[in-house]
mmCIF file of C-alpha atoms in Angstrom:
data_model
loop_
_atom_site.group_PDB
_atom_site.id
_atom_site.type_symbol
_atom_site.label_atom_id
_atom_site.label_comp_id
_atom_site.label_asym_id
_atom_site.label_seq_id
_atom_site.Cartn_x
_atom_site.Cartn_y
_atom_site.Cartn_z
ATOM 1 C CA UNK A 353 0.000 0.000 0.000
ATOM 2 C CA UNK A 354 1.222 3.075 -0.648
ATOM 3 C CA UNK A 355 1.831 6.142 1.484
ATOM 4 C CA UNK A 356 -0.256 9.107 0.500
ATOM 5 C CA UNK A 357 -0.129 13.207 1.217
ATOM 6 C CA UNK A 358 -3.065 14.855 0.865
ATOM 7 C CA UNK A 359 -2.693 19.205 0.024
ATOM 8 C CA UNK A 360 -3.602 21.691 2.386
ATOM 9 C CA UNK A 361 -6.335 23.398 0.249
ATOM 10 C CA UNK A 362 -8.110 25.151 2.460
ATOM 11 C CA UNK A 363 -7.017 28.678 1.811
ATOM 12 C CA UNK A 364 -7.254 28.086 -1.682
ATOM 13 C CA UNK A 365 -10.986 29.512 -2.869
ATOM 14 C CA UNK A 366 -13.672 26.476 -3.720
ATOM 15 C CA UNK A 367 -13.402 27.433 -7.569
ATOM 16 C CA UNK A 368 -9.689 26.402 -7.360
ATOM 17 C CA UNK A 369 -9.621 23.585 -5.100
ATOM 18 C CA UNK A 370 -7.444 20.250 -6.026
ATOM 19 C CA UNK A 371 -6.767 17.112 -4.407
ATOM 20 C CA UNK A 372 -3.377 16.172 -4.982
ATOM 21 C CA UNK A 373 -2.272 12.775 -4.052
ATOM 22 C CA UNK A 374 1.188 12.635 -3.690
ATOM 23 C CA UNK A 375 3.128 9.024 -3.759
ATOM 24 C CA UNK A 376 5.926 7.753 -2.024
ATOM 25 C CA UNK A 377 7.378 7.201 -4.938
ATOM 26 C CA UNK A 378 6.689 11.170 -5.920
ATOM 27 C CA UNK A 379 8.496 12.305 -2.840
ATOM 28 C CA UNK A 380 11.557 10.533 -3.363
ATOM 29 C CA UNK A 381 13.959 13.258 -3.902
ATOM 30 C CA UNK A 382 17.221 12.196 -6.421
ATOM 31 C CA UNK A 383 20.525 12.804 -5.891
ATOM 32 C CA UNK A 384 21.791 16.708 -6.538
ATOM 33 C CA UNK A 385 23.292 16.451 -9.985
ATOM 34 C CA UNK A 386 23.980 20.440 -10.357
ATOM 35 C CA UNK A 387 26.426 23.119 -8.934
ATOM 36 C CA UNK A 388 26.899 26.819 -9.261
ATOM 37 C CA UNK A 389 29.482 28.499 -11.081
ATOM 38 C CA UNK A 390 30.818 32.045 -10.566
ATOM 39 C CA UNK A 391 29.884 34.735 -13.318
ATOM 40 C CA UNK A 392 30.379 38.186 -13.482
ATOM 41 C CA UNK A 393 27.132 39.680 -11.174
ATOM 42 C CA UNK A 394 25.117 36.256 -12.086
ATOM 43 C CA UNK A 395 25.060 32.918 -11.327
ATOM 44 C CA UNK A 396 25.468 30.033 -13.825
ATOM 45 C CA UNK A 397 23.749 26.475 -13.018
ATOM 46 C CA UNK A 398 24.898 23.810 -14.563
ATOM 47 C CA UNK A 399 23.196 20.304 -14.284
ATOM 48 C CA UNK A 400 23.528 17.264 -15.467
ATOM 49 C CA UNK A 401 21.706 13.880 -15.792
ATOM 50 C CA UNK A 402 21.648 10.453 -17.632
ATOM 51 C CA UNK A 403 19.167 12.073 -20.099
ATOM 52 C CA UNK A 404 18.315 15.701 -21.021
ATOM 53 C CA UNK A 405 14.841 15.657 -19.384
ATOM 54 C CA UNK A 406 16.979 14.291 -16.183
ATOM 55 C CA UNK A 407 19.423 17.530 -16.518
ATOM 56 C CA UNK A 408 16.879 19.824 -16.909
ATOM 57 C CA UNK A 409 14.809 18.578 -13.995
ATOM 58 C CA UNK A 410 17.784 19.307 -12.205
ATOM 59 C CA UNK A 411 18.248 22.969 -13.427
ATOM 60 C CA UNK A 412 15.061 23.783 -12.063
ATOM 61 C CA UNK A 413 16.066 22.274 -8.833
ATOM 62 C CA UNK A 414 18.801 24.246 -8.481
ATOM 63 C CA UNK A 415 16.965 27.491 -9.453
ATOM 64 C CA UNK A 416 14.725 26.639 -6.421
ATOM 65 C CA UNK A 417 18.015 25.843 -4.476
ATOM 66 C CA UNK A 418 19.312 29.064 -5.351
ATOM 67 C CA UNK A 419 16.175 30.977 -3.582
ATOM 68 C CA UNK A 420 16.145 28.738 -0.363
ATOM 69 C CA UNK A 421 17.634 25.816 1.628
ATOM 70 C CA UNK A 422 15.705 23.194 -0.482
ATOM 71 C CA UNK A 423 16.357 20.771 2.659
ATOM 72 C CA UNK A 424 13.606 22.558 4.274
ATOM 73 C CA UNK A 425 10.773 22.051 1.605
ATOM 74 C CA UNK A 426 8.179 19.834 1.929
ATOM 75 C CA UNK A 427 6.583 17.806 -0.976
ATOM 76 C CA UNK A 428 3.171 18.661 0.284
ATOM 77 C CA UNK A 429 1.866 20.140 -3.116
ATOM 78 C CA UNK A 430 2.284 19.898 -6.730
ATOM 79 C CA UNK A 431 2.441 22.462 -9.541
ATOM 80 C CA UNK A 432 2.029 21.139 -13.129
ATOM 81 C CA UNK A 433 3.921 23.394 -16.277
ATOM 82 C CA UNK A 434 3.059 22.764 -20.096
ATOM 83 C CA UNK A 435 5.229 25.078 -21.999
ATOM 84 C CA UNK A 436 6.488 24.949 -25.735
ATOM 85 C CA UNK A 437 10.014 26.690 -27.624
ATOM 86 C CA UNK A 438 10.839 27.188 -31.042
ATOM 87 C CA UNK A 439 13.707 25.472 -30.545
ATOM 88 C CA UNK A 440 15.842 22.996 -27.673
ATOM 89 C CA UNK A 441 17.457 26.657 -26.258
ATOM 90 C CA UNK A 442 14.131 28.246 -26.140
ATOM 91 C CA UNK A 443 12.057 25.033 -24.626
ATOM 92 C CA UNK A 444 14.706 24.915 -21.707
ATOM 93 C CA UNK A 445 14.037 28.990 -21.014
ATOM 94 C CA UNK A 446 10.660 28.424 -21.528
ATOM 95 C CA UNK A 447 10.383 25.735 -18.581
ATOM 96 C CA UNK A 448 12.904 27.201 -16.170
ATOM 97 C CA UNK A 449 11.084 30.552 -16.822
ATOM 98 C CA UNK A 450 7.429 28.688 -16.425
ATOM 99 C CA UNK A 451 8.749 27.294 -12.862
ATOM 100 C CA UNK A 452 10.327 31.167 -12.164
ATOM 101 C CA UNK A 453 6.903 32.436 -12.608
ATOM 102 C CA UNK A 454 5.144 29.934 -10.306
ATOM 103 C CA UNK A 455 7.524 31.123 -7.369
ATOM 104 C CA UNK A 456 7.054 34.732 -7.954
ATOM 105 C CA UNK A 457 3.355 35.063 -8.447
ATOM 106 C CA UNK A 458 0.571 33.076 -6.423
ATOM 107 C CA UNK A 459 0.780 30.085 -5.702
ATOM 108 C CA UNK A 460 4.467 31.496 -4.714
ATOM 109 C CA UNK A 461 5.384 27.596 -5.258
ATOM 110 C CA UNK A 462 8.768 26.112 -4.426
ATOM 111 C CA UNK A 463 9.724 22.926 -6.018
ATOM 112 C CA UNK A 464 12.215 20.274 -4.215
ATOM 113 C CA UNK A 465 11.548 17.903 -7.370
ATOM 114 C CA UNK A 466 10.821 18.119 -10.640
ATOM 115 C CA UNK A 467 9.595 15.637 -13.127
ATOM 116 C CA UNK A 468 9.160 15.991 -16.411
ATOM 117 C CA UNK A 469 5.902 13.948 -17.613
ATOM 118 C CA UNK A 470 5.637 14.237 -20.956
ATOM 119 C CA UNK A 471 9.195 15.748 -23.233
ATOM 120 C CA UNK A 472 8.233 15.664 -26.925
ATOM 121 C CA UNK A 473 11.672 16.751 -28.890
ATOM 122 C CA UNK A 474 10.362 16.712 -32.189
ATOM 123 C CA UNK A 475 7.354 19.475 -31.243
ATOM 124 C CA UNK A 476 9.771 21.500 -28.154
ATOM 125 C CA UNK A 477 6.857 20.388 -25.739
ATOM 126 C CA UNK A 478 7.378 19.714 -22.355
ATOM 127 C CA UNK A 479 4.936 19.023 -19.727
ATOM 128 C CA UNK A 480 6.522 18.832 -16.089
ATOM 129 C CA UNK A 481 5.115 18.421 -12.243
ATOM 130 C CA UNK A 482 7.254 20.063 -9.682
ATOM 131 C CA UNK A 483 6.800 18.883 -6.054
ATOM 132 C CA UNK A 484 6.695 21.112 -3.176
ATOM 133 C CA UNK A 485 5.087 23.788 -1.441
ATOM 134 C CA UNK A 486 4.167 27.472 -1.111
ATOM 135 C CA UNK A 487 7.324 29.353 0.053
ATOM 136 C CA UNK A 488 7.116 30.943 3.332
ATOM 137 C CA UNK A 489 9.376 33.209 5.416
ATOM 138 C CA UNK A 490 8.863 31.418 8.290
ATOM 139 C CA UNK A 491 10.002 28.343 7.168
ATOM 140 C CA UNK A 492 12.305 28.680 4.305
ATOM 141 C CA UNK A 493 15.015 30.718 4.819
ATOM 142 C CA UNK A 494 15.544 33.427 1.887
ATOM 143 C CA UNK A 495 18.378 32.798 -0.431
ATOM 144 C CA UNK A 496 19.517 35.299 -3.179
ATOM 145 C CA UNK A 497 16.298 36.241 -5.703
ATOM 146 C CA UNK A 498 16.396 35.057 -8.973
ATOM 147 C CA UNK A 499 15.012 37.894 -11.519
ATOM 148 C CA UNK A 500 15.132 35.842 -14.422
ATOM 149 C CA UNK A 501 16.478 33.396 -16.759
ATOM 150 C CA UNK A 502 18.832 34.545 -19.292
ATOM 151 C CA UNK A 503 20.175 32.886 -22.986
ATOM 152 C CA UNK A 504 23.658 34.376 -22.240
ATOM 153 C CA UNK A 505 25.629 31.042 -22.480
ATOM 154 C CA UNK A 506 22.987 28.684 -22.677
ATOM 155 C CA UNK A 507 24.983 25.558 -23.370
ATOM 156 C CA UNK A 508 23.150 22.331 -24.074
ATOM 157 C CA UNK A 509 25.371 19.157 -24.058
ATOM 158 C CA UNK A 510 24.343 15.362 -25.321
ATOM 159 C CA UNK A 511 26.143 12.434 -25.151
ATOM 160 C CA UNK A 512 24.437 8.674 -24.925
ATOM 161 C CA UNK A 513 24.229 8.181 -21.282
ATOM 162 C CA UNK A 514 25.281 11.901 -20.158
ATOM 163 C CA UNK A 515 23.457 15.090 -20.420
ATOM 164 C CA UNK A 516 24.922 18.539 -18.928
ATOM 165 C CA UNK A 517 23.180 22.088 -19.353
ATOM 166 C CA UNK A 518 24.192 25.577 -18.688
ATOM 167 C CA UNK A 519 22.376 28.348 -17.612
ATOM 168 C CA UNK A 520 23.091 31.925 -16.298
ATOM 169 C CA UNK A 521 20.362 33.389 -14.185
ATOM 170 C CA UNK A 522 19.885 37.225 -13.435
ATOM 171 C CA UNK A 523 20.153 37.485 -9.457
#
C-alpha cells in the first residue's frame, strides 16, 4: 500500500480547489546532480543527468536551491507546467522561466523535485510536475532572488548516457 499526502487546500478559494495525491514514490527526492558556477554579477547552473529531461529537472532544482535551503521544503503540493520553444534553447528557457513564474506570483510555489511527464523533442513540448510547497518566510530561509532566466551562455550538451546544461540566471 502506498503512502499518500493529501494538500492543504483550504485557503485556496472552492473554484480552485485540487486534491493532490502525492506518492511515495513522488516524494523521493534524487541525488543533486547540479552546482553553481561564478559569473560576473550572475550565477550560472549547470546540471547534469543520464538524459536531457533528467538535466533539466535538475536545473530547475537548483533554481529553487538558489532561492532557499531546499532541505527545508516539503513535498506537500504539486504544480504542473506545459510550456512549448521554437527550438531545444528556447524550450529549456521556456520551462525554467514557467517554474520562475510559479515562485514569484501566487501560488508562490517552491519545487524540491521536478519531473518531467511528458518531453516531446520533435514538437519543443514539455509538460513537467514540480513537487513542493508554497514558500514561506517562516520556514524557508531566503536565499539570493532570482530575476530571471537569461540565454547568455545557454549551453546544451548530449552524449548517450550523459546530459549537462548551462544556464546563467539574473540574481
Amino acid at each position: 500500500m502506498e503512502d499518500t499526502v493529501m494538500s492543504d487546500n483550504t485557503n485556496i478559494p472552492n473554484s480552485h480547489q485540487i486534491d493532490i495525491t502525492v506518492t511515495e514514490e513522488d516524494t523521493t527526492v534524487p541525488p543533486q546532480q547540479y552546482e553553481f558556477l561564478d559569473h560576473t554579477a550572475d550565477v550560472q547552473i549547470h546540471a547534469w543527468g543520464a538524459s536531457l529531461a533528467e538535466a533539466f529537472e535538475q536545473s530547475a532544482v537548483a533554481m529553487f536551491a538558489y532561492m532557499t535551503e531546499i532541505s527545508t521544503v516539503d513535498m506537500t503540493d504539486t504544480h504542473d507546467i506545459e510550456v512549448a520553444g521554437d527550438d531545444l534553447e528556447s524550450l529549456f528557457y521556456q520551462f525554467l522561466d514557467e517554474f520562475l513564474f510559479a515562485f514569484s506570483a501566487d501560488p508562490f510555489f517552491i519545487g524540491r523535485k521536478i519531473k518531467i511527464t511528458e518531453f516531446d523533442r520533435q514538437n519543443n513540448r514539455i509538460k513537467a510536475k514540480g513537487y513542493g510547497e508554497t514558500f514561506s518566510l517562516d520556514k524557508h530561509p531566503q536565499g539570493t532572488e532570482v530575476k530571471a532566466i537569461t540565454y547568455s551562455n545557454m549551453q546544451i550538451h548530449e552524449k548517450v548516457g550523459r546530459s549537462d546544461v548551462y544556464v546563467i540566471i539574473d540574481i
